[in-house]
Amino acid sequence: MSKWIPAWRSVPIDYNYEVATFENITQNCLMINNLRGEQMRIRFNNLYSNSPIAIDYVTVSLSNRVTGRRSTRQTVTLDGEETIWLCANSQPYSDPVPMEITPEDDILVSMYFRRKTAFRSVCVTSAALSWQSTHLTGNFHETDALGYTFKSQLAPTLASDPYPNQFAAGICEVAVLTDDDVRLIAMFGDSITHMSYFSDSLLTELYRRFPGKCSVINGGISGNRIQKSHPCPQGFPGEGHQFGIAGKNRFLRDLYDGASPDVVLILEGVNDCTHSIVFGEPEIPTAQDIYEALAEVIGQAHGQGSKVWVCTIPPFGGFGEFWRPQAEVLRCRYNELIRSDSLAEGIVDLDAVLRDADDSHRMQASMHLGDGVHPNWHGGVKMARVVLEKLFPLDGPGI
């Protein structure tokens, strides 16, 4: 039986202000694909906006990773119209596009925005391996002679972020209609998931081992907490909305809308241990509070028929932060509760994998981006290897 499976999906971030503005801009997004099918569709994104937007022209084409061959561009329509009008706060799917796709074909989506268009939500990645974006001046449908564009002109806040990033506006999913027996694997969490060094490392190896048999989607939001919604720090852009609502409240929305994951990997709790202290909230959660929110999410996943694997929280900080002693007590106790967990199908002990041999309260120096919190490529690869050994061992039954 044919079913729609996301070849790529990212959570649109609610910035609560105009985070990007386009005018006479072509956006190109290249997504790594591991699916086989004869139709595809795009999910457009205008969430958290009070105004409609127009995308003047959208095409999709394929780029074969093995041969380098590019297919011809095919026009994408919405309700039969080439100009895509998105109502305020909407996420419609495009009309299906007939297209023969193989697991070797990556998907290139080109979108032209002629009018001045403001976005209050975009999708963001740091690793930029499973998907990439470029922004150029001019209309790709009329000419190949497009001009260079600086991110600082389009999205000043994202351009000033100390962590490298790429972003995509107006789009949040590309799905393929497939007859194959595909396992959809969803990763859920905060910035460690969202930045994608972890998820992209896992995706790369899974796609190498199981062509056409699985797809990985990223449900991370940087700064997210599983128990509480975002704090409201004074002077913070968008009053902290970009950290998202509580993970327990967004879980089904962000992972199960349009498809049901077979496997969910949860890594969330860093910000539950820190934000209430950092931002001076009147109530600081206990480890039991955080764990009960995690248990609620596990229950939601099981209710949808998904299998769940939970990760322990790796060490964070260690540079004299005022909040760290109290947060570290929370992290260690929360990890104890996770390790004693019998609710999920299994545990992946990332704390044991990433902590320093000489100081278990710090992450190995070679494994993070220099901040003691966010794994780099080395850390992401190491985390992915442990997940693979636990969930998909080479001597096991496969995917």
CSV table of C-alpha atoms in Angstrom, one decimal:
chain,number,residue,atom,x,y,z
A,1,MET,CA,0.0,0.0,0.0
A,2,SER,CA,1.4,3.4,-1.0
A,3,LYS,CA,1.9,6.0,1.7
A,4,TRP,CA,3.5,9.4,2.0
A,5,ILE,CA,6.8,9.4,3.9
A,6,PRO,CA,8.8,12.6,4.7
A,7,ALA,CA,12.1,12.5,2.9
A,8,TRP,CA,13.0,15.6,4.8
A,9,ARG,CA,11.2,17.5,7.6
A,10,SER,CA,12.3,20.3,9.9
A,11,VAL,CA,10.3,22.1,12.6
A,12,PRO,CA,9.5,25.7,11.7
A,13,ILE,CA,10.7,27.9,14.6
A,14,ASP,CA,8.4,30.5,16.0
A,15,TYR,CA,10.6,33.6,16.4
A,16,ASN,CA,7.7,36.0,17.3
A,17,TYR,CA,9.1,38.7,15.1
A,18,GLU,CA,10.1,39.1,11.4
A,19,VAL,CA,13.2,37.0,11.4
A,20,ALA,CA,13.7,37.1,7.6
A,21,THR,CA,12.6,39.3,4.7
A,22,PHE,CA,12.8,38.5,1.0
A,23,GLU,CA,12.3,40.6,-2.1
A,24,ASN,CA,13.3,39.4,-5.6
A,25,ILE,CA,15.0,36.4,-4.0
A,26,THR,CA,15.5,32.8,-5.2
A,27,GLN,CA,15.8,30.2,-2.5
A,28,ASN,CA,17.4,26.8,-3.4
A,29,CYS,CA,17.1,24.0,-0.9
A,30,LEU,CA,18.8,20.6,-1.4
A,31,MET,CA,17.6,17.7,0.7
A,32,ILE,CA,19.2,14.3,1.0
A,33,ASN,CA,16.7,11.6,0.1
A,34,ASN,CA,16.7,7.9,0.8
A,35,LEU,CA,13.2,7.0,-0.6
A,36,ARG,CA,11.9,5.5,-3.8
A,37,GLY,CA,8.6,6.6,-5.4
A,38,GLU,CA,6.8,8.0,-8.4
A,39,GLN,CA,5.3,11.1,-6.7
A,40,MET,CA,6.5,13.8,-4.3
A,41,ARG,CA,4.9,16.8,-2.6
A,42,ILE,CA,6.1,19.8,-0.7
A,43,ARG,CA,4.7,21.2,2.6
A,44,PHE,CA,4.8,25.0,2.5
A,45,ASN,CA,5.1,27.0,5.7
A,46,ASN,CA,3.6,30.3,6.8
A,47,LEU,CA,3.1,29.4,10.5
A,48,TYR,CA,2.9,32.1,13.2
A,49,SER,CA,2.2,34.8,10.6
A,50,ASN,CA,-0.8,37.2,10.6
A,51,SER,CA,-0.5,37.8,6.9
A,52,PRO,CA,-0.7,35.7,3.7
A,53,ILE,CA,2.4,35.4,1.5
A,54,ALA,CA,3.0,34.6,-2.1
A,55,ILE,CA,5.6,32.4,-3.7
A,56,ASP,CA,5.7,33.3,-7.4
A,57,TYR,CA,7.2,30.2,-8.7
A,58,VAL,CA,8.3,26.8,-7.3
A,59,THR,CA,10.1,23.9,-9.0
A,60,VAL,CA,11.5,20.6,-8.0
A,61,SER,CA,14.3,18.6,-9.6
A,62,LEU,CA,16.5,15.6,-8.7
A,63,SER,CA,20.2,15.4,-8.4
A,64,ASN,CA,21.7,11.8,-8.5
A,65,ARG,CA,24.5,11.4,-5.9
A,66,VAL,CA,26.1,8.6,-7.9
A,67,THR,CA,26.0,9.8,-11.5
A,68,GLY,CA,25.7,13.5,-10.9
A,69,ARG,CA,22.9,13.6,-13.4
A,70,ARG,CA,20.2,16.3,-12.9
A,71,SER,CA,16.6,15.9,-13.9
A,72,THR,CA,14.6,18.7,-15.6
A,73,ARG,CA,12.7,21.0,-13.3
A,74,GLN,CA,9.1,20.4,-12.7
A,75,THR,CA,6.7,23.1,-11.7
A,76,VAL,CA,5.0,22.7,-8.3
A,77,THR,CA,1.4,23.9,-7.9
A,78,LEU,CA,-1.1,24.4,-5.1
A,79,ASP,CA,-4.7,23.8,-6.0
A,80,GLY,CA,-3.6,23.9,-9.6
A,81,GLU,CA,-2.1,27.3,-9.4
A,82,GLU,CA,1.6,28.1,-10.2
A,83,THR,CA,1.6,31.1,-7.9
A,84,ILE,CA,1.5,29.7,-4.3
A,85,TRP,CA,-0.6,31.7,-2.0
A,86,LEU,CA,-0.2,30.8,1.7
A,87,CYS,CA,-2.9,31.9,4.1
A,88,ALA,CA,-1.7,33.3,7.5
A,89,ASN,CA,-0.6,30.6,9.9
A,90,SER,CA,-0.9,27.8,7.4
A,91,GLN,CA,1.1,24.7,6.3
A,92,PRO,CA,-0.6,23.3,3.1
A,93,TYR,CA,0.7,20.5,1.0
A,94,SER,CA,1.3,21.1,-2.6
A,95,ASP,CA,-0.4,19.2,-5.4
A,96,PRO,CA,1.4,15.8,-6.0
A,97,VAL,CA,4.2,16.1,-8.5
A,98,PRO,CA,4.7,13.0,-10.8
A,99,MET,CA,8.4,12.2,-10.5
A,100,GLU,CA,10.4,8.9,-10.5
A,101,ILE,CA,12.6,9.1,-7.5
A,102,THR,CA,15.3,6.6,-6.3
A,103,PRO,CA,17.2,6.5,-3.0
A,104,GLU,CA,20.2,7.9,-5.0
A,105,ASP,CA,18.3,11.1,-5.9
A,106,ASP,CA,18.5,14.1,-3.7
A,107,ILE,CA,15.7,16.7,-4.1
A,108,LEU,CA,16.3,20.3,-5.1
A,109,VAL,CA,13.5,22.8,-4.4
A,110,SER,CA,13.7,26.2,-6.0
A,111,MET,CA,11.4,29.0,-4.9
A,112,TYR,CA,11.1,32.6,-6.2
A,113,PHE,CA,9.8,35.4,-4.0
A,114,ARG,CA,9.2,38.5,-6.1
A,115,ARG,CA,7.2,40.6,-3.6
A,116,LYS,CA,8.6,41.9,-0.3
A,117,THR,CA,7.8,39.0,2.0
A,118,ALA,CA,8.4,38.8,5.8
A,119,PHE,CA,8.7,35.5,7.7
A,120,ARG,CA,8.1,34.9,11.3
A,121,SER,CA,9.1,31.3,11.2
A,122,VAL,CA,11.8,29.5,9.3
A,123,CYS,CA,13.6,26.1,9.5
A,124,VAL,CA,17.2,26.2,10.6
A,125,THR,CA,20.2,23.8,10.6
A,126,SER,CA,23.8,24.1,11.7
A,127,ALA,CA,25.4,21.0,10.4
A,128,ALA,CA,23.9,21.5,6.9
A,129,LEU,CA,24.6,18.0,5.7
A,130,SER,CA,21.1,16.5,5.4
A,131,TRP,CA,19.9,19.7,3.9
A,132,GLN,CA,21.4,22.9,2.6
A,133,SER,CA,20.1,26.3,1.4
A,134,THR,CA,21.3,29.2,-0.7
A,135,HIS,CA,19.7,32.6,-1.4
A,136,LEU,CA,20.3,34.6,-4.5
A,137,THR,CA,19.0,37.8,-6.0
A,138,GLY,CA,16.8,37.4,-9.1
A,139,ASN,CA,14.3,35.0,-10.6
A,140,PHE,CA,15.7,31.5,-11.4
A,141,HIS,CA,12.8,30.9,-13.7
A,142,GLU,CA,13.9,33.7,-16.0
A,143,THR,CA,17.7,33.6,-15.8
A,144,ASP,CA,20.7,31.7,-14.5
A,145,ALA,CA,22.5,34.9,-13.9
A,146,LEU,CA,21.5,35.4,-10.3
A,147,GLY,CA,23.2,37.8,-7.8
A,148,TYR,CA,24.9,37.0,-4.6
A,149,THR,CA,23.0,37.8,-1.4
A,150,PHE,CA,24.4,38.3,2.2
A,151,LYS,CA,22.5,36.5,5.0
A,152,SER,CA,22.8,39.7,7.0
A,153,GLN,CA,20.6,41.4,4.5
A,154,LEU,CA,17.9,38.7,4.6
A,155,ALA,CA,18.0,37.4,8.2
A,156,PRO,CA,20.2,39.7,10.4
A,157,THR,CA,19.5,37.8,13.7
A,158,LEU,CA,20.4,34.4,12.1
A,159,ALA,CA,23.5,36.0,10.5
A,160,SER,CA,24.7,37.2,14.0
A,161,ASP,CA,24.2,33.8,15.6
A,162,PRO,CA,27.6,32.6,17.0
A,163,TYR,CA,26.9,29.1,15.6
A,164,PRO,CA,26.9,28.7,11.8
A,165,ASN,CA,23.5,28.1,10.3
A,166,GLN,CA,21.5,27.8,7.2
A,167,PHE,CA,17.8,28.5,6.9
A,168,ALA,CA,14.8,27.8,4.7
A,169,ALA,CA,11.7,30.0,4.5
A,170,GLY,CA,8.3,29.0,3.2
A,171,ILE,CA,8.9,25.2,3.3
A,172,CYS,CA,9.1,22.6,6.1
A,173,GLU,CA,8.7,19.2,4.5
A,174,VAL,CA,9.3,17.2,1.3
A,175,ALA,CA,7.5,13.9,1.1
A,176,VAL,CA,7.6,10.9,-1.3
A,177,LEU,CA,4.7,8.5,-2.1
A,178,THR,CA,6.3,5.1,-1.8
A,179,ASP,CA,5.2,1.5,-2.0
A,180,ASP,CA,8.3,0.3,-0.1
A,181,ASP,CA,8.3,-0.9,3.5
A,182,VAL,CA,10.0,2.2,5.0
A,183,ARG,CA,10.9,2.8,8.7
A,184,LEU,CA,10.4,6.4,9.7
A,185,ILE,CA,12.9,7.4,12.5
A,186,ALA,CA,12.2,10.6,14.4
A,187,MET,CA,14.7,12.4,16.6
A,188,PHE,CA,13.1,14.7,19.2
A,189,GLY,CA,14.9,17.1,21.5
A,190,ASP,CA,16.6,20.5,22.0
A,191,SER,CA,19.6,22.1,20.3
A,192,ILE,CA,21.7,19.0,20.5
A,193,THR,CA,19.2,17.4,18.1
A,194,HIS,CA,18.3,20.6,16.2
A,195,MET,CA,21.8,21.6,15.3
A,196,SER,CA,22.0,18.3,13.5
A,197,TYR,CA,25.6,17.1,14.1
A,198,PHE,CA,24.0,14.2,15.9
A,199,SER,CA,21.1,13.5,13.6
A,200,ASP,CA,23.0,14.0,10.4
A,201,SER,CA,25.7,11.6,11.5
A,202,LEU,CA,23.0,9.0,12.2
A,203,LEU,CA,21.2,9.7,9.0
A,204,THR,CA,24.3,9.3,6.9
A,205,GLU,CA,25.1,5.9,8.2
A,206,LEU,CA,21.5,4.6,8.2
A,207,TYR,CA,21.1,5.7,4.5
A,208,ARG,CA,24.4,4.0,3.6
A,209,ARG,CA,23.3,0.7,5.2
A,210,PHE,CA,19.6,0.7,4.3
A,211,PRO,CA,19.0,2.5,0.9
A,212,GLY,CA,15.3,2.9,0.3
A,213,LYS,CA,14.4,1.4,3.7
A,214,CYS,CA,14.4,4.3,6.1
A,215,SER,CA,14.0,8.0,6.5
A,216,VAL,CA,15.2,10.2,9.4
A,217,ILE,CA,13.4,13.4,10.5
A,218,ASN,CA,14.6,16.0,13.0
A,219,GLY,CA,12.1,17.3,15.6
A,220,GLY,CA,14.6,19.4,17.6
A,221,ILE,CA,14.1,23.0,18.7
A,222,SER,CA,17.1,24.8,20.2
A,223,GLY,CA,16.4,25.9,23.8
A,224,ASN,CA,13.3,23.7,24.1
A,225,ARG,CA,12.3,22.1,27.4
A,226,ILE,CA,10.3,19.0,27.8
A,227,GLN,CA,8.3,20.1,30.9
A,228,LYS,CA,7.8,23.8,30.5
A,229,SER,CA,7.3,26.2,27.6
A,230,HIS,CA,9.8,28.9,26.8
A,231,PRO,CA,10.9,31.4,29.4
A,232,CYS,CA,10.1,35.0,28.8
A,233,PRO,CA,13.5,36.8,29.4
A,234,GLN,CA,13.4,40.6,29.2
A,235,GLY,CA,15.2,42.0,26.2
A,236,PHE,CA,15.5,38.6,24.5
A,237,PRO,CA,14.4,38.7,20.8
A,238,GLY,CA,10.8,37.6,20.4
A,239,GLU,CA,10.5,37.1,24.2
A,240,GLY,CA,12.0,33.7,24.0
A,241,HIS,CA,9.3,32.2,21.7
A,242,GLN,CA,12.0,30.6,19.5
A,243,PHE,CA,12.6,28.0,22.3
A,244,GLY,CA,9.1,26.7,21.7
A,245,ILE,CA,6.3,25.4,23.8
A,246,ALA,CA,6.9,22.5,26.1
A,247,GLY,CA,8.1,19.3,24.4
A,248,LYS,CA,5.3,17.3,26.0
A,249,ASN,CA,2.8,19.7,24.3
A,250,ARG,CA,4.5,19.9,20.9
A,251,PHE,CA,5.5,16.2,20.5
A,252,LEU,CA,2.5,15.0,18.5
A,253,ARG,CA,2.2,18.2,16.5
A,254,ASP,CA,5.8,18.2,15.3
A,255,LEU,CA,6.4,14.5,14.7
A,256,TYR,CA,3.0,12.9,13.9
A,257,ASP,CA,1.3,15.5,11.6
A,258,GLY,CA,1.3,13.8,8.2
A,259,ALA,CA,3.2,10.6,9.1
A,260,SER,CA,3.7,8.3,12.1
A,261,PRO,CA,7.3,7.5,13.1
A,262,ASP,CA,8.1,3.8,13.7
A,263,VAL,CA,11.0,4.7,16.1
A,264,VAL,CA,11.4,7.8,18.2
A,265,LEU,CA,14.7,8.8,19.8
A,266,ILE,CA,14.3,11.3,22.6
A,267,LEU,CA,17.2,13.5,23.9
A,268,GLU,CA,15.8,16.4,26.0
A,269,GLY,CA,16.3,17.8,29.4
A,270,VAL,CA,19.4,20.1,29.2
A,271,ASN,CA,17.3,23.3,29.3
A,272,ASP,CA,14.9,21.9,31.9
A,273,CYS,CA,17.9,21.7,34.2
A,274,THR,CA,19.2,25.2,33.4
A,275,HIS,CA,16.7,27.7,32.1
A,276,SER,CA,14.7,28.2,35.3
A,277,ILE,CA,17.9,29.0,37.1
A,278,VAL,CA,19.5,31.1,34.3
A,279,PHE,CA,16.4,33.2,33.7
A,280,GLY,CA,15.3,33.5,37.4
A,281,GLU,CA,12.0,31.8,37.2
A,282,PRO,CA,10.1,31.5,40.5
A,283,GLU,CA,9.8,27.7,40.3
A,284,ILE,CA,12.7,25.4,39.5
A,285,PRO,CA,11.6,21.9,38.5
A,286,THR,CA,12.8,18.8,40.3
A,287,ALA,CA,14.3,15.9,38.4
A,288,GLN,CA,11.1,14.0,39.1
A,289,ASP,CA,9.1,16.8,37.4
A,290,ILE,CA,11.2,16.6,34.3
A,291,TYR,CA,11.1,12.8,34.3
A,292,GLU,CA,7.3,12.8,34.6
A,293,ALA,CA,7.1,15.1,31.5
A,294,LEU,CA,9.4,12.6,29.7
A,295,ALA,CA,7.1,9.7,30.7
A,296,GLU,CA,4.1,11.6,29.3
A,297,VAL,CA,5.9,12.0,25.9
A,298,ILE,CA,6.8,8.3,25.9
A,299,GLY,CA,3.1,7.5,26.6
A,300,GLN,CA,2.1,9.7,23.7
A,301,ALA,CA,4.5,7.9,21.3
A,302,HIS,CA,3.3,4.5,22.4
A,303,GLY,CA,-0.2,5.6,21.9
A,304,GLN,CA,0.7,6.2,18.3
A,305,GLY,CA,2.3,2.8,17.9
A,306,SER,CA,5.9,4.0,18.0
A,307,LYS,CA,8.9,2.4,19.7
A,308,VAL,CA,10.8,4.8,21.9
A,309,TRP,CA,14.5,5.0,22.9
A,310,VAL,CA,15.5,7.6,25.5
A,311,CYS,CA,19.0,9.1,25.8
A,312,THR,CA,20.6,10.3,29.0
A,313,ILE,CA,21.7,13.9,29.1
A,314,PRO,CA,25.4,14.5,28.4
A,315,PRO,CA,27.5,16.9,30.6
A,316,PHE,CA,27.2,20.6,29.9
A,317,GLY,CA,29.0,23.7,31.0
A,318,GLY,CA,32.0,23.7,33.3
A,319,PHE,CA,33.3,27.2,32.8
A,320,GLY,CA,32.4,28.7,36.1
A,321,GLU,CA,28.7,29.4,35.3
A,322,PHE,CA,26.8,30.5,38.4
A,323,TRP,CA,23.9,28.1,37.6
A,324,ARG,CA,26.0,25.0,36.9
A,325,PRO,CA,26.2,23.4,40.4
A,326,GLN,CA,22.4,23.4,40.9
A,327,ALA,CA,21.8,22.4,37.3
A,328,GLU,CA,24.3,19.5,37.5
A,329,VAL,CA,22.6,18.0,40.5
A,330,LEU,CA,19.4,18.1,38.5
A,331,ARG,CA,21.1,16.5,35.4
A,332,CYS,CA,22.6,13.7,37.4
A,333,ARG,CA,19.4,12.9,39.2
A,334,TYR,CA,17.4,13.0,36.0
A,335,ASN,CA,19.8,10.6,34.4
A,336,GLU,CA,19.4,8.2,37.3
A,337,LEU,CA,15.7,8.2,36.7
A,338,ILE,CA,16.2,7.6,33.0
A,339,ARG,CA,18.6,4.7,33.6
A,340,SER,CA,16.0,3.1,35.9
A,341,ASP,CA,13.3,3.6,33.3
A,342,SER,CA,11.2,0.7,32.2
A,343,LEU,CA,8.7,2.7,30.1
A,344,ALA,CA,10.7,3.0,26.9
A,345,GLU,CA,12.0,0.2,24.7
A,346,GLY,CA,15.6,1.0,25.6
A,347,ILE,CA,18.1,3.6,26.9
A,348,VAL,CA,21.1,5.1,25.1
A,349,ASP,CA,23.6,6.3,27.7
A,350,LEU,CA,25.0,9.4,25.9
A,351,ASP,CA,26.3,10.7,29.3
A,352,ALA,CA,28.6,7.7,29.5
A,353,VAL,CA,29.7,8.2,25.9
A,354,LEU,CA,30.6,11.9,26.0
A,355,ARG,CA,31.8,12.6,29.6
A,356,ASP,CA,35.4,13.2,30.3
A,357,ALA,CA,37.3,10.3,31.8
A,358,ASP,CA,39.0,12.5,34.3
A,359,ASP,CA,35.9,14.6,35.2
A,360,SER,CA,32.5,12.9,34.7
A,361,HIS,CA,30.8,16.3,35.1
A,362,ARG,CA,32.4,17.7,31.9
A,363,MET,CA,32.1,16.7,28.2
A,364,GLN,CA,35.2,15.5,26.5
A,365,ALA,CA,37.0,18.6,25.1
A,366,SER,CA,37.3,17.1,21.6
A,367,MET,CA,33.5,16.3,21.4
A,368,HIS,CA,31.9,19.8,21.6
A,369,LEU,CA,31.9,23.1,19.8
A,370,GLY,CA,33.9,24.9,22.5
A,371,ASP,CA,31.0,25.7,24.7
A,372,GLY,CA,30.9,22.4,26.7
A,373,VAL,CA,27.3,21.8,25.7
A,374,HIS,CA,26.8,21.2,22.0
A,375,PRO,CA,28.5,18.2,20.3
A,376,ASN,CA,30.6,18.9,17.2
A,377,TRP,CA,31.0,16.5,14.3
A,378,HIS,CA,33.3,14.2,16.4
A,379,GLY,CA,30.7,14.2,19.1
A,380,GLY,CA,27.8,13.7,16.7
A,381,VAL,CA,29.5,10.7,15.0
A,382,LYS,CA,30.3,9.1,18.4
A,383,MET,CA,26.7,9.5,19.5
A,384,ALA,CA,25.4,8.1,16.3
A,385,ARG,CA,27.6,5.0,16.6
A,386,VAL,CA,26.2,4.2,20.0
A,387,VAL,CA,22.6,4.6,18.7
A,388,LEU,CA,23.4,2.3,15.7
A,389,GLU,CA,24.9,-0.3,18.0
A,390,LYS,CA,21.9,-0.3,20.3
A,391,LEU,CA,19.1,0.0,17.7
A,392,PHE,CA,20.5,-1.3,14.4
A,393,PRO,CA,23.5,-3.6,15.1
A,394,LEU,CA,25.4,-4.9,12.1
A,395,ASP,CA,24.7,-8.5,13.2
A,396,GLY,CA,21.1,-7.8,13.9
A,397,PRO,CA,17.9,-8.3,11.7
A,398,GLY,CA,18.4,-4.9,10.0
A,399,ILE,CA,16.1,-2.0,9.9
